């Protein structure tokens, strides 16, 4: 790993589960996993402040993080393995053999901890040194990599990079919570809710979607291209990150305004429930339309939804892997810019959520080929707004024994078209929104966002 100007790498080691845990395993990918096969990895960053009495014991903290990670891997053996695509297999598999482990980097940074873990404008590139690179080649890919970085005597960060084809946000958060629990309690037993379920038979695949999606990837750049190399979007320079907050008061204000308008105007349905998610994302769509001004055509909004409770039969919540479906909403820009823009957006988003409840896999036969084409074309068609994360994951409750995180960032969400969503440390705030844009655009967007609540 290269040393960045403000980063000094102290060591890179491999953390393995205890030998007693290490029965070899092989786990095939499902169609939910294969959808993401060459998609860029997910990178999360947790900032923790040092309690005043802990400054001198950073080495102890690192040692505890390593030993608890080893114990957490007992229950998460696939994470210590590698993704491979055996010649005789239709789909890639995760293989774990004794001796496998997770790469952990320990580093020190002289960057400004308070600035990076704040809400204000921060250069996107300042976060890159703090998240580890996943080791990936044509025929083998690591599942996860971890980096712990100390900032002078202020605090430290834990950067986690994971392969998107191995698990979704629910599963990855569940693993991090399990690791933190073991670290805090110095016990090796996860709670029953945290014990992951790896049984692939709970994912029903009567249409053989796994083979269809696998073939779509193999057809990219060859008739039988089993490459596991990941495709990264082109780097955009000069991007700035900022965190905006939806307070309870903001959401309540928007909700009341929408309901009053619906009661006044008979063409709107005022009977159906409006979720906080629909209000918040509709508002982000309106702000985006205002920032971009009147353009031709539609503004597309794409969101992921957990399919575990939507599938029939339902998939247990502790199922470990990917299990998300996508909702698509096309909004006329001219309508978004009208006085009732947020109502129209809210109704369309609510309708898309209901459609997912009724038929989560509608149109799924074509998903694999669409994704493989878009990733191969450098994500160029992905110009609609999309989301990363969820306020339901509870990332601000992840305590390794040193208190809750000061800040959580989704570093991989660094496109002007992607908003990241998390809950907040602050009880007045319903959710935090991570926004990335060029400096002049982000300044304008923040102004539009704040103005709308007045």
XYZ file of C-alpha atoms in Angstrom:
454
model
C 0.000 0.000 0.000
C 1.375 3.429 -0.918
C 2.030 6.031 1.758
C -0.061 9.170 1.186
C 1.423 12.565 2.173
C -0.568 12.697 5.418
C -0.664 8.927 6.049
C 2.008 6.615 7.428
C 1.353 2.878 7.152
C 2.589 1.146 10.331
C 1.786 -2.456 9.388
C -0.335 -4.659 7.156
C -1.232 -8.022 8.691
C -3.627 -10.896 8.075
C -6.252 -11.643 10.734
C -7.536 -15.229 10.576
C -10.224 -17.014 12.569
C -8.892 -19.362 15.289
C -7.784 -22.704 13.742
C -10.534 -24.573 15.599
C -13.161 -22.665 13.577
C -11.671 -23.340 10.210
C -13.668 -26.019 8.433
C -13.321 -25.459 4.646
C -16.458 -24.050 3.061
C -17.684 -23.217 -0.408
C -20.657 -20.910 -0.879
C -22.175 -20.218 -4.324
C -23.395 -16.737 -5.275
C -27.139 -16.273 -5.817
C -28.678 -14.086 -8.534
C -28.990 -11.276 -5.947
C -25.193 -11.452 -5.465
C -24.328 -11.871 -9.145
C -26.123 -8.642 -9.995
C -23.156 -6.817 -8.334
C -20.334 -9.091 -9.588
C -17.970 -6.436 -11.041
C -19.518 -3.396 -9.360
C -17.119 -1.215 -7.371
C -16.741 -2.084 -3.642
C -18.597 -0.446 -0.763
C -16.389 1.633 1.558
C -17.562 2.712 5.004
C -15.637 4.850 7.451
C -16.320 5.095 11.206
C -14.696 7.922 13.225
C -14.228 7.373 16.975
C -12.962 9.924 19.506
C -10.475 8.819 22.146
C -11.879 9.025 25.671
C -9.491 11.346 27.524
C -8.004 8.436 29.520
C -7.365 6.240 26.445
C -4.853 8.324 24.475
C -1.780 6.361 25.517
C -3.332 2.962 24.936
C -3.854 3.039 21.162
C -1.769 -0.136 20.818
C -4.171 -1.839 23.236
C -7.129 -0.684 21.101
C -5.537 -2.110 17.927
C -4.733 -5.371 19.698
C -8.366 -5.694 20.908
C -9.713 -4.894 17.439
C -7.542 -7.675 15.970
C -8.366 -10.340 18.554
C -12.119 -9.579 18.431
C -12.038 -9.592 14.605
C -10.493 -13.059 14.714
C -13.308 -14.268 17.009
C -16.001 -12.542 14.882
C -14.665 -14.382 11.816
C -15.489 -17.720 13.549
C -19.125 -16.966 12.724
C -18.366 -15.212 9.433
C -15.898 -17.625 7.786
C -16.795 -16.581 4.204
C -15.431 -13.080 4.947
C -11.964 -14.532 5.512
C -12.108 -16.407 2.188
C -11.935 -15.407 -1.471
C -14.319 -15.162 -4.391
C -13.274 -17.576 -7.181
C -14.924 -18.904 -10.339
C -14.041 -22.596 -10.722
C -13.846 -23.881 -14.311
C -16.565 -26.488 -13.674
C -18.977 -24.058 -11.956
C -21.758 -22.055 -13.613
C -21.453 -19.343 -10.961
C -18.618 -17.910 -8.824
C -18.262 -19.236 -5.275
C -16.804 -17.961 -2.025
C -14.138 -20.397 -0.859
C -12.672 -20.528 2.628
C -9.740 -22.786 3.513
C -7.675 -22.875 6.689
C -5.035 -20.154 6.678
C -7.239 -17.603 4.887
C -7.755 -14.283 6.638
C -8.723 -10.622 6.359
C -6.134 -7.954 5.533
C -5.854 -5.337 8.290
C -3.814 -2.163 7.802
C -2.734 -0.042 10.772
C -1.820 3.554 9.927
C -1.337 7.042 11.355
C -2.578 10.277 9.787
C -1.678 13.894 10.486
C -4.914 15.083 8.859
C -7.491 17.106 10.850
C -9.735 14.599 12.688
C -12.397 17.172 13.643
C -12.609 18.516 10.089
C -12.915 15.078 8.453
C -15.501 13.890 10.987
C -17.589 17.068 10.714
C -20.529 17.978 8.476
C -18.939 20.834 6.516
C -17.297 20.899 3.082
C -14.472 18.350 2.821
C -12.487 17.265 -0.229
C -13.583 13.797 -1.394
C -9.933 12.846 -2.028
C -9.051 13.399 1.673
C -10.999 10.230 2.556
C -9.291 7.901 0.063
C -6.196 7.169 2.206
C -8.426 6.090 5.123
C -10.166 3.157 3.401
C -8.230 0.036 2.361
C -7.958 -1.286 -1.189
C -9.536 -4.689 -1.839
C -7.134 -7.229 -3.360
C -8.728 -8.285 -6.648
C -7.370 -10.041 -9.753
C -8.799 -11.780 -12.828
C -9.339 -15.070 -11.000
C -9.564 -14.181 -7.295
C -11.100 -11.432 -5.174
C -10.846 -10.727 -1.459
C -14.185 -10.323 0.315
C -13.315 -7.581 2.812
C -10.371 -5.414 3.947
C -10.011 -3.267 7.077
C -7.893 -0.253 8.035
C -7.467 1.373 11.440
C -6.009 4.907 11.337
C -4.927 6.990 14.333
C -5.208 10.806 14.206
C -2.671 12.408 16.581
C -4.294 12.184 20.006
C -7.824 13.010 18.869
C -9.249 9.689 17.755
C -9.106 6.974 15.142
C -11.085 5.698 12.188
C -12.037 2.202 11.064
C -12.290 1.938 7.281
C -14.030 -1.128 5.842
C -14.029 -2.028 2.148
C -16.239 -4.912 1.069
C -17.030 -6.678 -2.175
C -20.604 -5.792 -3.137
C -21.296 -9.254 -4.619
C -20.801 -10.904 -1.222
C -23.275 -9.009 0.932
C -25.615 -6.038 1.129
C -25.866 -3.208 3.655
C -27.934 -5.194 6.157
C -25.458 -8.109 6.205
C -22.324 -5.953 6.331
C -23.718 -3.833 9.176
C -24.709 -6.995 11.034
C -21.117 -8.283 10.756
C -19.629 -4.976 12.020
C -22.085 -4.952 14.939
C -21.124 -8.531 15.819
C -17.403 -7.624 15.715
C -17.997 -4.520 17.892
C -20.049 -6.512 20.426
C -17.288 -9.109 20.791
C -14.688 -6.335 21.158
C -16.705 -4.511 23.810
C -17.717 -7.544 25.870
C -14.571 -9.610 25.240
C -16.832 -12.574 24.598
C -16.918 -14.723 21.485
C -20.634 -15.397 21.392
C -22.779 -13.229 19.098
C -26.409 -12.659 20.045
C -28.896 -15.042 18.321
C -30.012 -12.167 16.041
C -26.411 -11.707 14.898
C -25.716 -15.344 13.967
C -25.662 -15.246 10.159
C -27.688 -17.674 8.039
C -25.757 -18.903 4.979
C -28.334 -21.376 3.679
C -28.672 -20.488 -0.029
C -31.828 -22.575 -0.440
C -33.861 -19.771 1.183
C -33.354 -17.774 -2.054
C -35.885 -19.212 -4.479
C -34.627 -19.217 -8.091
C -37.116 -21.180 -10.269
C -36.200 -19.113 -13.363
C -32.460 -19.946 -13.042
C -31.629 -16.248 -12.796
C -28.188 -17.038 -11.330
C -27.131 -18.743 -14.583
C -28.702 -15.957 -16.688
C -26.850 -13.215 -14.766
C -23.578 -15.191 -14.771
C -23.831 -15.599 -18.551
C -24.427 -11.850 -18.964
C -21.109 -11.159 -17.187
C -19.273 -13.902 -19.136
C -20.479 -12.387 -22.424
C -18.835 -9.050 -21.588
C -15.518 -8.927 -23.504
C -15.676 -12.593 -24.446
C -17.878 -15.634 -24.856
C -16.589 -17.120 -21.574
C -14.977 -14.271 -19.660
C -14.921 -15.404 -16.024
C -12.958 -12.347 -14.902
C -13.493 -11.211 -11.314
C -11.823 -7.833 -11.891
C -13.919 -4.941 -10.615
C -14.910 -1.990 -12.785
C -14.387 1.388 -11.123
C -16.095 4.576 -12.335
C -13.798 7.220 -13.831
C -12.398 9.448 -11.098
C -13.855 12.950 -11.090
C -11.572 15.617 -9.644
C -12.531 18.571 -7.471
C -15.497 16.932 -5.738
C -16.522 18.063 -2.255
C -18.486 16.140 0.392
C -20.982 17.630 2.836
C -23.537 16.257 5.313
C -27.039 17.710 5.483
C -29.614 16.909 8.148
C -33.346 16.251 8.050
C -34.580 17.212 11.516
C -37.873 15.948 12.953
C -39.109 19.534 12.590
C -38.156 19.649 8.857
C -39.972 16.398 8.110
C -43.049 17.421 10.130
C -43.199 20.782 8.314
C -43.028 19.109 4.885
C -45.590 16.474 5.900
C -48.107 19.054 7.136
C -47.646 21.195 4.019
C -48.197 18.164 1.742
C -51.297 16.962 3.650
C -52.857 20.452 3.668
C -52.285 20.811 -0.085
C -53.781 17.366 -0.711
C -56.905 18.223 1.288
C -57.282 21.517 -0.669
C -56.822 19.844 -4.049
C -59.151 16.962 -4.918
C -56.907 15.510 -7.629
C -54.461 14.322 -4.915
C -55.167 11.229 -2.819
C -55.024 12.353 0.806
C -55.924 8.980 2.316
C -52.681 7.019 1.861
C -49.876 7.049 4.428
C -46.785 9.130 3.568
C -43.540 7.656 4.868
C -40.583 9.703 6.101
C -38.480 8.008 3.404
C -40.862 9.172 0.641
C -40.925 12.755 1.959
C -37.138 12.995 2.367
C -36.275 11.493 -1.020
C -38.990 13.470 -2.825
C -37.479 16.626 -1.317
C -33.994 15.623 -2.568
C -35.453 15.094 -6.072
C -37.021 18.572 -6.018
C -33.756 20.164 -4.782
C -31.838 18.369 -7.563
C -34.304 19.575 -10.212
C -33.975 23.151 -8.897
C -30.174 22.925 -8.979
C -30.134 21.624 -12.563
C -32.771 24.075 -13.813
C -35.319 23.269 -16.489
C -33.946 20.490 -18.685
C -35.735 18.265 -21.153
C -37.193 14.928 -20.098
C -37.366 13.101 -16.816
C -35.329 13.011 -13.644
C -34.864 9.350 -12.721
C -34.734 8.235 -9.105
C -33.597 4.698 -8.222
C -33.678 3.244 -4.716
C -32.865 -0.154 -3.216
C -35.252 -1.972 -0.895
C -34.618 -5.001 1.304
C -36.366 -7.962 -0.326
C -36.184 -10.320 2.679
C -39.665 -9.489 3.939
C -41.078 -8.917 0.432
C -40.288 -12.329 -1.101
C -42.652 -15.279 -0.827
C -41.725 -17.264 1.171
C -39.998 -14.580 3.244
C -36.229 -14.778 3.739
C -35.030 -14.689 7.388
C -33.660 -11.270 8.393
C -30.299 -12.798 9.401
C -29.758 -14.260 5.897
C -26.181 -13.356 4.958
C -25.699 -12.168 1.382
C -27.356 -9.745 -0.997
C -31.137 -9.572 -0.953
C -32.199 -6.188 -2.331
C -34.469 -5.102 -5.178
C -34.686 -1.748 -6.946
C -37.520 0.725 -7.343
C -37.488 3.077 -10.356
C -39.295 6.422 -10.506
C -39.369 8.737 -13.547
C -40.343 12.310 -12.659
C -41.107 15.044 -15.198
C -38.684 17.877 -14.496
C -41.209 20.599 -15.329
C -43.640 19.098 -12.776
C -40.921 18.829 -10.108
C -40.279 22.559 -10.499
C -43.966 23.428 -10.059
C -45.471 24.424 -6.708
C -46.741 20.882 -6.137
C -43.487 19.198 -7.218
C -42.827 17.545 -3.860
C -46.384 16.139 -3.708
C -46.076 14.569 -7.162
C -42.648 13.122 -6.313
C -43.914 11.816 -2.968
C -46.878 10.074 -4.616
C -44.729 8.455 -7.323
C -42.124 7.227 -4.796
C -44.887 5.855 -2.523
C -46.416 4.055 -5.523
C -43.022 2.524 -6.444
C -42.628 1.235 -2.861
C -46.104 -0.365 -3.009
C -45.231 -1.979 -6.363
C -42.160 -3.577 -4.768
C -44.348 -4.953 -1.980
C -46.679 -6.519 -4.566
C -44.113 -7.869 -7.053
C -40.493 -7.386 -5.940
C -39.056 -9.458 -8.815
C -41.110 -8.024 -11.697
C -38.846 -7.756 -14.750
C -35.930 -9.482 -12.988
C -34.928 -11.554 -16.056
C -33.300 -8.488 -17.647
C -31.611 -7.037 -14.546
C -28.341 -8.949 -14.979
C -27.751 -7.911 -18.584
C -28.691 -4.276 -17.863
C -26.264 -4.086 -14.944
C -23.381 -5.749 -16.809
C -23.824 -3.328 -19.738
C -23.976 -0.221 -17.532
C -20.941 -1.205 -15.470
C -18.978 -2.034 -18.639
C -19.929 1.340 -20.174
C -18.338 3.062 -17.168
C -21.663 3.623 -15.389
C -22.443 6.360 -17.948
C -26.168 5.659 -18.061
C -26.441 5.773 -14.279
C -27.265 9.471 -14.300
C -30.439 9.101 -12.261
C -30.354 9.878 -8.557
C -29.594 6.830 -6.425
C -29.036 6.149 -2.727
C -26.393 4.416 -0.613
C -26.976 3.195 2.937
C -30.147 3.389 5.001
C -31.215 5.125 8.229
C -32.460 1.715 9.422
C -29.021 0.094 9.731
C -28.247 1.701 13.093
C -24.587 2.442 12.299
C -24.364 5.075 15.039
C -24.936 2.341 17.646
C -21.745 0.496 16.684
C -19.619 0.726 19.840
C -16.289 -1.127 20.113
C -16.077 -0.263 23.817
C -14.978 3.361 23.346
C -18.351 4.982 22.796
C -20.494 5.493 19.708
C -18.993 6.823 16.468
C -18.575 10.571 16.130
C -19.312 10.261 12.401
C -20.000 7.594 9.792
C -19.328 8.209 6.094
C -19.984 6.048 3.027
C -16.777 6.906 1.165
C -17.715 4.924 -1.954
C -20.787 7.160 -2.454
C -18.836 9.830 -4.266
C -20.860 10.638 -7.346
C -22.912 13.824 -7.790
C -25.832 11.468 -8.495
C -25.600 9.438 -5.267
C -26.948 10.537 -1.875
C -25.931 8.507 1.188
C -28.481 8.028 3.974
C -27.780 7.199 7.622
C -29.544 7.825 10.881
C -27.887 10.376 13.198
C -26.110 10.574 16.539
C -28.256 13.614 17.259
C -31.746 12.743 18.547
C -33.213 15.875 16.886
C -32.189 14.561 13.469
C -34.183 11.897 11.590
C -31.460 11.221 9.019
C -28.158 12.504 7.683
C -27.758 12.977 3.935
C -24.287 12.704 2.420
C -23.966 14.893 -0.685
C -21.040 14.998 -3.145
C -20.720 17.638 -5.884
C -18.311 20.207 -7.319
C -17.804 23.098 -4.887
C -19.997 25.692 -6.654
C -22.782 23.107 -7.109
C -22.673 21.873 -3.525
C -22.823 25.451 -2.202
C -25.893 26.084 -4.373
C -27.478 22.751 -3.381
C -27.037 23.428 0.356
C -28.697 26.838 -0.145
C -31.663 25.284 -1.984
C -31.967 22.513 0.640
C -32.056 24.933 3.596
C -34.287 27.494 1.857
C -37.054 24.959 1.232
C -37.821 24.641 4.952
C -38.364 28.384 5.472
